[in-house]
PDB file of C-alpha atoms in Angstrom:
ATOM      1  CA  GLN O 109      10.268 -20.007 116.620  1.00 58.00           C
ATOM      2  CA  ALA O 110      13.729 -21.387 115.920  1.00 53.00           C
ATOM      3  CA  GLU O 111      12.507 -22.779 112.604  1.00 58.00           C
ATOM      4  CA  ASP O 112      10.971 -19.412 111.730  1.00 57.00           C
ATOM      5  CA  GLY O 113      14.312 -17.768 112.498  1.00 51.00           C
ATOM      6  CA  ILE O 114      16.156 -20.189 110.250  1.00 51.00           C
ATOM      7  CA  ARG O 115      13.700 -19.524 107.413  1.00 57.00           C
ATOM      8  CA  ASP O 116      14.163 -15.770 107.875  1.00 57.00           C
ATOM      9  CA  VAL O 117      17.940 -16.166 107.675  1.00 48.00           C
ATOM     10  CA  GLU O 118      17.665 -18.343 104.563  1.00 54.00           C
ATOM     11  CA  ARG O 119      15.253 -15.868 102.972  1.00 59.00           C
ATOM     12  CA  SER O 120      17.601 -12.958 103.711  1.00 57.00           C
ATOM     13  CA  ARG O 121      20.523 -14.902 102.334  1.00 57.00           C
ATOM     14  CA  GLY O 122      18.536 -15.647  99.160  1.00 59.00           C
ATOM     15  CA  LEU O 123      17.638 -11.980  98.710  1.00 58.00           C
ATOM     16  CA  GLY O 124      21.276 -11.087  99.266  1.00 67.00           C
ATOM     17  CA  ASP O 125      22.364 -13.493  96.553  1.00 71.00           C
ATOM     18  CA  VAL O 126      19.817 -11.982  94.143  1.00 68.00           C
ATOM     19  CA  TYR O 127      21.082  -8.467  94.915  1.00 63.00           C
ATOM     20  CA  LYS O 128      24.706  -9.508  94.429  1.00 67.00           C
ATOM     21  CA  ARG O 129      23.823 -11.121  91.111  1.00 71.00           C
ATOM     22  CA  GLN O 130      22.023  -7.965  89.949  1.00 69.00           C
ATOM     23  CA  VAL O 131      24.985  -5.772  90.931  1.00 63.00           C
ATOM     24  CA  LEU O 132      27.396  -8.109  89.150  1.00 65.00           C
ATOM     25  CA  GLU O 133      25.283  -8.141  85.976  1.00 61.00           C
ATOM     26  CA  SER O 134      25.027  -4.351  86.045  1.00 59.00           C
ATOM     27  CA  ASN O 135      28.797  -4.013  86.472  1.00 60.00           C
ATOM     28  CA  LEU O 136      29.457  -6.434  83.613  1.00 60.00           C
ATOM     29  CA  GLU O 137      27.092  -4.479  81.348  1.00 61.00           C
ATOM     30  CA  GLU O 138      28.880  -1.236  82.194  1.00 60.00           C
ATOM     31  CA  ILE O 139      32.295  -2.815  81.557  1.00 59.00           C
ATOM     32  CA  ASP O 140      31.034  -4.071  78.196  1.00 64.00           C
ATOM     33  CA  ARG O 141      29.702  -0.613  77.304  1.00 60.00           C
ATOM     34  CA  MET O 142      32.971   1.091  78.260  1.00 66.00           C
ATOM     35  CA  SER O 143      34.920  -1.476  76.250  1.00 67.00           C
ATOM     36  CA  ARG O 144      32.777  -0.736  73.195  1.00 68.00           C
ATOM     37  CA  ILE O 145      33.278   3.008  73.656  1.00 67.00           C
ATOM     38  CA  VAL O 146      37.059   2.542  73.759  1.00 69.00           C
ATOM     39  CA  ASP O 147      37.012   0.304  70.662  1.00 72.00           C
ATOM     40  CA  GLU O 148      34.808   2.725  68.726  1.00 69.00           C
ATOM     41  CA  LEU O 149      36.880   5.751  69.755  1.00 73.00           C
ATOM     42  CA  LEU O 150      40.060   4.004  68.640  1.00 74.00           C
ATOM     43  CA  PHE O 151      38.408   3.217  65.307  1.00 69.00           C
ATOM     44  CA  LEU O 152      37.336   6.836  64.746  1.00 76.00           C
ATOM     45  CA  SER O 153      40.745   8.152  65.835  1.00 78.00           C
ATOM     46  CA  ARG O 154      42.472   5.857  63.339  1.00 80.00           C
ATOM     47  CA  ALA O 155      39.959   6.883  60.695  1.00 77.00           C
ATOM     48  CA  ASP O 156      40.721  10.576  61.336  1.00 80.00           C
ATOM     49  CA  LEU O 157      44.416   9.830  60.870  1.00 81.00           C
ATOM     50  CA  GLY O 158      43.766   7.983  57.613  1.00 84.00           C
ATOM     51  CA  GLU O 159      44.934   4.679  59.065  1.00 83.00           C
ATOM     52  CA  ILE O 160      41.795   2.700  58.160  1.00 85.00           C
ATOM     53  CA  LYS O 161      42.127   1.175  54.722  1.00 85.00           C
ATOM     54  CA  ILE O 162      38.963   0.474  52.758  1.00 87.00           C
ATOM     55  CA  ALA O 163      39.000  -2.394  50.280  1.00 88.00           C
ATOM     56  CA  LYS O 164      37.519  -1.807  46.844  1.00 91.00           C
ATOM     57  CA  GLU O 165      36.192  -5.195  45.879  1.00 94.00           C
ATOM     58  CA  PRO O 166      32.862  -6.242  44.341  1.00 96.00           C
ATOM     59  CA  VAL O 167      30.212  -6.625  47.060  1.00 96.00           C
ATOM     60  CA  GLN O 168      26.675  -7.908  46.466  1.00 96.00           C
ATOM     61  CA  LEU O 169      24.527  -5.874  48.845  1.00 96.00           C
ATOM     62  CA  GLU O 170      21.510  -8.184  48.550  1.00 96.00           C
ATOM     63  CA  TYR O 171      23.487 -11.044  50.106  1.00 95.00           C
ATOM     64  CA  LEU O 172      24.616  -8.854  52.988  1.00 94.00           C
ATOM     65  CA  ILE O 173      21.044  -7.760  53.604  1.00 95.00           C
ATOM     66  CA  GLN O 174      19.823 -11.336  53.767  1.00 94.00           C
ATOM     67  CA  GLU O 175      22.494 -12.148  56.367  1.00 93.00           C
ATOM     68  CA  ILE O 176      21.708  -9.048  58.433  1.00 93.00           C
ATOM     69  CA  GLN O 177      17.972  -9.767  58.305  1.00 94.00           C
ATOM     70  CA  GLN O 178      18.546 -13.187  59.839  1.00 93.00           C
ATOM     71  CA  GLN O 179      20.678 -11.682  62.620  1.00 92.00           C
ATOM     72  CA  ALA O 180      18.053  -9.002  63.248  1.00 93.00           C
ATOM     73  CA  GLN O 181      15.373 -11.647  63.739  1.00 92.00           C
ATOM     74  CA  VAL O 182      17.443 -13.013  66.630  1.00 91.00           C
ATOM     75  CA  LEU O 183      18.113  -9.522  68.051  1.00 89.00           C
ATOM     76  CA  GLY O 184      14.407  -8.709  68.070  1.00 91.00           C
ATOM     77  CA  LYS O 185      13.153 -12.011  69.443  1.00 92.00           C
ATOM     78  CA  ASP O 186      12.834 -10.953  73.101  1.00 90.00           C
ATOM     79  CA  ARG O 187      10.670  -7.930  72.239  1.00 91.00           C
ATOM     80  CA  GLU O 188       8.944  -9.644  69.299  1.00 93.00           C
ATOM     81  CA  VAL O 189      10.286  -7.145  66.775  1.00 94.00           C
ATOM     82  CA  GLU O 190      10.159  -8.634  63.282  1.00 95.00           C
ATOM     83  CA  THR O 191      12.610  -7.635  60.547  1.00 95.00           C
ATOM     84  CA  LEU O 192      11.322  -8.011  56.992  1.00 95.00           C
ATOM     85  CA  VAL O 193      12.918  -7.558  53.573  1.00 95.00           C
ATOM     86  CA  ARG O 194      10.130  -5.772  51.715  1.00 90.00           C
ATOM     87  CA  HIS O 195      11.826  -5.327  48.346  1.00 94.00           C
ATOM     88  CA  ILE O 196      15.275  -6.272  47.148  1.00 95.00           C
ATOM     89  CA  GLU O 197      17.053  -5.842  43.826  1.00 95.00           C
ATOM     90  CA  PRO O 198      20.548  -7.115  42.988  1.00 94.00           C
ATOM     91  CA  ALA O 199      23.037  -4.319  43.619  1.00 95.00           C
ATOM     92  CA  GLU O 200      26.797  -4.629  43.313  1.00 96.00           C
ATOM     93  CA  VAL O 201      29.090  -1.956  44.727  1.00 96.00           C
ATOM     94  CA  ALA O 202      32.848  -1.535  45.041  1.00 95.00           C
ATOM     95  CA  GLY O 203      33.790  -1.623  48.676  1.00 94.00           C
ATOM     96  CA  ASP O 204      34.902  -3.307  51.844  1.00 92.00           C
ATOM     97  CA  GLU O 205      32.513  -6.161  52.656  1.00 93.00           C
ATOM     98  CA  TRP O 206      33.465  -6.216  56.346  1.00 90.00           C
ATOM     99  CA  ARG O 207      32.847  -2.485  56.803  1.00 91.00           C
ATOM    100  CA  LEU O 208      29.623  -2.541  54.790  1.00 95.00           C
ATOM    101  CA  ARG O 209      28.361  -5.408  56.932  1.00 93.00           C
ATOM    102  CA  GLU O 210      29.194  -3.353  60.042  1.00 91.00           C
ATOM    103  CA  LEU O 211      27.325  -0.374  58.565  1.00 93.00           C
ATOM    104  CA  LEU O 212      24.165  -2.336  57.778  1.00 95.00           C
ATOM    105  CA  LEU O 213      24.165  -4.220  61.065  1.00 92.00           C
ATOM    106  CA  ASN O 214      24.492  -0.968  63.032  1.00 92.00           C
ATOM    107  CA  ILE O 215      21.562   0.642  61.227  1.00 95.00           C
ATOM    108  CA  VAL O 216      19.311  -2.426  61.452  1.00 95.00           C
ATOM    109  CA  ASP O 217      20.278  -3.079  65.094  1.00 92.00           C
ATOM    110  CA  ASN O 218      19.302   0.512  65.960  1.00 92.00           C
ATOM    111  CA  ALA O 219      15.986   0.086  64.155  1.00 93.00           C
ATOM    112  CA  VAL O 220      15.248  -3.051  66.174  1.00 94.00           C
ATOM    113  CA  LYS O 221      16.446  -1.481  69.438  1.00 91.00           C
ATOM    114  CA  TYR O 222      14.285   1.636  69.114  1.00 90.00           C
ATOM    115  CA  SER O 223      11.185  -0.111  67.779  1.00 91.00           C
ATOM    116  CA  GLN O 224       8.119  -0.561  69.914  1.00 89.00           C
ATOM    117  CA  GLU O 225       7.433  -4.059  71.208  1.00 90.00           C
ATOM    118  CA  LYS O 226       5.908  -6.329  68.542  1.00 91.00           C
ATOM    119  CA  GLY O 227       6.951  -3.762  65.942  1.00 92.00           C
ATOM    120  CA  GLN O 228       8.397  -4.242  62.475  1.00 95.00           C
ATOM    121  CA  VAL O 229      11.586  -3.202  60.746  1.00 96.00           C
ATOM    122  CA  GLU O 230      11.448  -3.058  56.949  1.00 97.00           C
ATOM    123  CA  ILE O 231      14.481  -3.226  54.655  1.00 97.00           C
ATOM    124  CA  THR O 232      14.417  -2.342  50.959  1.00 97.00           C
ATOM    125  CA  LEU O 233      17.159  -2.261  48.320  1.00 97.00           C
ATOM    126  CA  GLU O 234      16.749  -0.869  44.834  1.00 96.00           C
ATOM    127  CA  GLN O 235      18.763   0.523  41.952  1.00 94.00           C
ATOM    128  CA  THR O 236      18.194   3.963  40.519  1.00 88.00           C
ATOM    129  CA  ASP O 237      20.420   6.138  38.291  1.00 87.00           C
ATOM    130  CA  ASN O 238      23.546   4.008  38.886  1.00 92.00           C
ATOM    131  CA  ILE O 239      22.945   4.224  42.621  1.00 96.00           C
ATOM    132  CA  ALA O 240      22.170   1.486  45.137  1.00 97.00           C
ATOM    133  CA  LYS O 241      19.529   2.808  47.532  1.00 97.00           C
ATOM    134  CA  LEU O 242      19.151   0.975  50.831  1.00 97.00           C
ATOM    135  CA  SER O 243      16.361   1.899  53.222  1.00 97.00           C
ATOM    136  CA  VAL O 244      15.747   0.728  56.804  1.00 97.00           C
ATOM    137  CA  LYS O 245      12.400   1.765  58.275  1.00 97.00           C
ATOM    138  CA  ASP O 246      11.026   1.203  61.778  1.00 95.00           C
ATOM    139  CA  ASN O 247       7.869   2.204  63.647  1.00 92.00           C
ATOM    140  CA  GLY O 248       9.695   3.122  66.830  1.00 90.00           C
ATOM    141  CA  ILE O 249      10.172   6.141  69.070  1.00 89.00           C
ATOM    142  CA  GLY O 250      11.277   8.492  66.289  1.00 91.00           C
ATOM    143  CA  ILE O 251      13.673  11.448  66.353  1.00 90.00           C
ATOM    144  CA  SER O 252      12.803  15.135  66.777  1.00 90.00           C
ATOM    145  CA  PRO O 253      13.704  17.580  63.956  1.00 90.00           C
ATOM    146  CA  ASP O 254      16.358  19.266  66.127  1.00 90.00           C
ATOM    147  CA  ASP O 255      17.954  15.955  67.076  1.00 90.00           C
ATOM    148  CA  GLN O 256      18.026  14.812  63.445  1.00 91.00           C
ATOM    149  CA  LYS O 257      20.543  17.573  62.738  1.00 89.00           C
ATOM    150  CA  MET O 258      22.974  16.071  65.273  1.00 91.00           C
ATOM    151  CA  ILE O 259      22.192  12.366  65.057  1.00 92.00           C
ATOM    152  CA  PHE O 260      25.469  11.551  63.257  1.00 91.00           C
ATOM    153  CA  ASP O 261      27.640  13.607  65.639  1.00 88.00           C
ATOM    154  CA  ARG O 262      29.978  11.734  67.962  1.00 82.00           C
ATOM    155  CA  PHE O 263      28.593  11.009  71.436  1.00 76.00           C
ATOM    156  CA  PHE O 264      25.202  12.516  70.613  1.00 79.00           C
ATOM    157  CA  ARG O 265      22.215  10.593  71.972  1.00 75.00           C
ATOM    158  CA  ALA O 266      18.722  12.060  72.043  1.00 73.00           C
ATOM    159  CA  ASP O 267      16.962  12.137  75.420  1.00 63.00           C
ATOM    160  CA  THR O 268      14.258   9.818  74.079  1.00 69.00           C
ATOM    161  CA  ALA O 269      16.940   7.356  72.965  1.00 63.00           C
ATOM    162  CA  ARG O 270      18.595   7.419  76.388  1.00 59.00           C
ATOM    163  CA  ALA O 271      15.264   6.756  78.085  1.00 56.00           C
ATOM    164  CA  HIS O 272      14.403   3.900  75.705  1.00 59.00           C
ATOM    165  CA  ALA O 273      17.776   2.123  75.591  1.00 58.00           C
ATOM    166  CA  LYS O 274      20.577   2.876  78.042  1.00 57.00           C
ATOM    167  CA  LYS O 275      23.301   0.760  76.445  1.00 62.00           C
ATOM    168  CA  GLY O 276      24.212   2.985  73.497  1.00 60.00           C
ATOM    169  CA  THR O 277      27.613   4.631  73.136  1.00 66.00           C
ATOM    170  CA  GLY O 278      26.668   7.601  70.967  1.00 74.00           C
ATOM    171  CA  LEU O 279      29.329   6.604  68.425  1.00 83.00           C
ATOM    172  CA  GLY O 280      27.600   4.014  66.250  1.00 86.00           C
ATOM    173  CA  LEU O 281      25.980   6.430  63.802  1.00 92.00           C
ATOM    174  CA  ALA O 282      29.192   8.485  63.523  1.00 91.00           C
ATOM    175  CA  ILE O 283      30.934   5.277  62.427  1.00 89.00           C
ATOM    176  CA  CYS O 284      28.092   4.542  59.997  1.00 92.00           C
ATOM    177  CA  LYS O 285      28.527   7.980  58.450  1.00 94.00           C
ATOM    178  CA  TRP O 286      32.282   7.480  58.092  1.00 91.00           C
ATOM    179  CA  ILE O 287      31.882   4.074  56.452  1.00 92.00           C
ATOM    180  CA  THR O 288      29.242   5.407  54.057  1.00 96.00           C
ATOM    181  CA  GLU O 289      31.272   8.436  53.037  1.00 94.00           C
ATOM    182  CA  SER O 290      34.443   6.365  52.672  1.00 93.00           C
ATOM    183  CA  HIS O 291      32.501   4.434  50.008  1.00 95.00           C
ATOM    184  CA  GLN O 292      31.556   7.714  48.269  1.00 95.00           C
ATOM    185  CA  GLY O 293      28.029   7.326  49.559  1.00 97.00           C
ATOM    186  CA  HIS O 294      25.517   9.310  51.569  1.00 97.00           C
ATOM    187  CA  ILE O 295      23.388   8.546  54.640  1.00 97.00           C
ATOM    188  CA  GLN O 296      20.345  10.456  55.833  1.00 96.00           C
ATOM    189  CA  VAL O 297      17.413  10.086  58.206  1.00 96.00           C
ATOM    190  CA  GLU O 298      13.731  10.986  57.996  1.00 95.00           C
ATOM    191  CA  SER O 299      11.743  10.663  61.189  1.00 94.00           C
ATOM    192  CA  THR O 300       8.623  11.651  63.082  1.00 92.00           C
ATOM    193  CA  GLN O 301       8.553  11.430  66.857  1.00 90.00           C
ATOM    194  CA  GLY O 302       6.382   8.607  68.093  1.00 87.00           C
ATOM    195  CA  GLN O 303       5.937   7.159  64.591  1.00 91.00           C
ATOM    196  CA  GLY O 304       9.348   5.876  63.563  1.00 93.00           C
ATOM    197  CA  SER O 305      12.407   6.566  61.439  1.00 95.00           C
ATOM    198  CA  ARG O 306      13.748   5.746  58.018  1.00 97.00           C
ATOM    199  CA  PHE O 307      17.509   5.656  57.390  1.00 97.00           C
ATOM    200  CA  THR O 308      18.519   5.763  53.742  1.00 97.00           C
ATOM    201  CA  ILE O 309      21.981   4.883  52.460  1.00 98.00           C
ATOM    202  CA  THR O 310      22.989   5.517  48.851  1.00 97.00           C
ATOM    203  CA  LEU O 311      26.116   4.013  47.322  1.00 97.00           C
ATOM    204  CA  PRO O 312      27.440   4.173  43.756  1.00 96.00           C
ATOM    205  CA  LEU O 313      26.938   0.957  41.822  1.00 96.00           C
ATOM    206  CA  LEU O 314      30.024  -0.847  40.556  1.00 90.00           C
ATOM    207  CA  SER O 315      30.654   0.020  36.930  1.00 79.00           C
ATOM    208  CA  HIS O 316      31.800  -2.774  34.618  1.00 56.00           C
ATOM    209  CA  ALA O 317      32.444  -0.453  31.701  1.00 44.00           C
TER     210      ALA O 317
END
């Protein structure tokens, strides 16, 4: 009986350690999320005040896409979400490479995050009418027509997005919109609930005339 009592104590202590670890991990995740919210809010506040300067240097989008695709493969590994470059054409734009990388990574990361398990994310880049057209398509949870109207608003997160992934800040797409428009571009979404979404970014090609 004494041995049984000792085992019970050890078992309880083990369960207590597991619970403490879970609480600590949850707290760390929440601290990380709050930190990201603060950083993103500071960025948008500075952007509103015109304090964010955008470089205007030649940027090869195809190279950025190749880098982002490799990162996305790592991001999707746990849920077996594969990111593929379906079609890519050389496209040079005038812009800020750091901000454009942030833009593409945000869009592709969202596509991976909201994809179904063992799903695919497809990236394409093409030139048309002096415009670079970048498309990121997933076969994930999709976005309702009403939510599509607000998807780029600050702090907006659809209920389906909250249920699928709880770590979002609701600011990422607002930042994506600002970066796109600061490069004289346009971003839009087409989506069907339960079937997936396609985000399309258009940017003016760099003119060498």
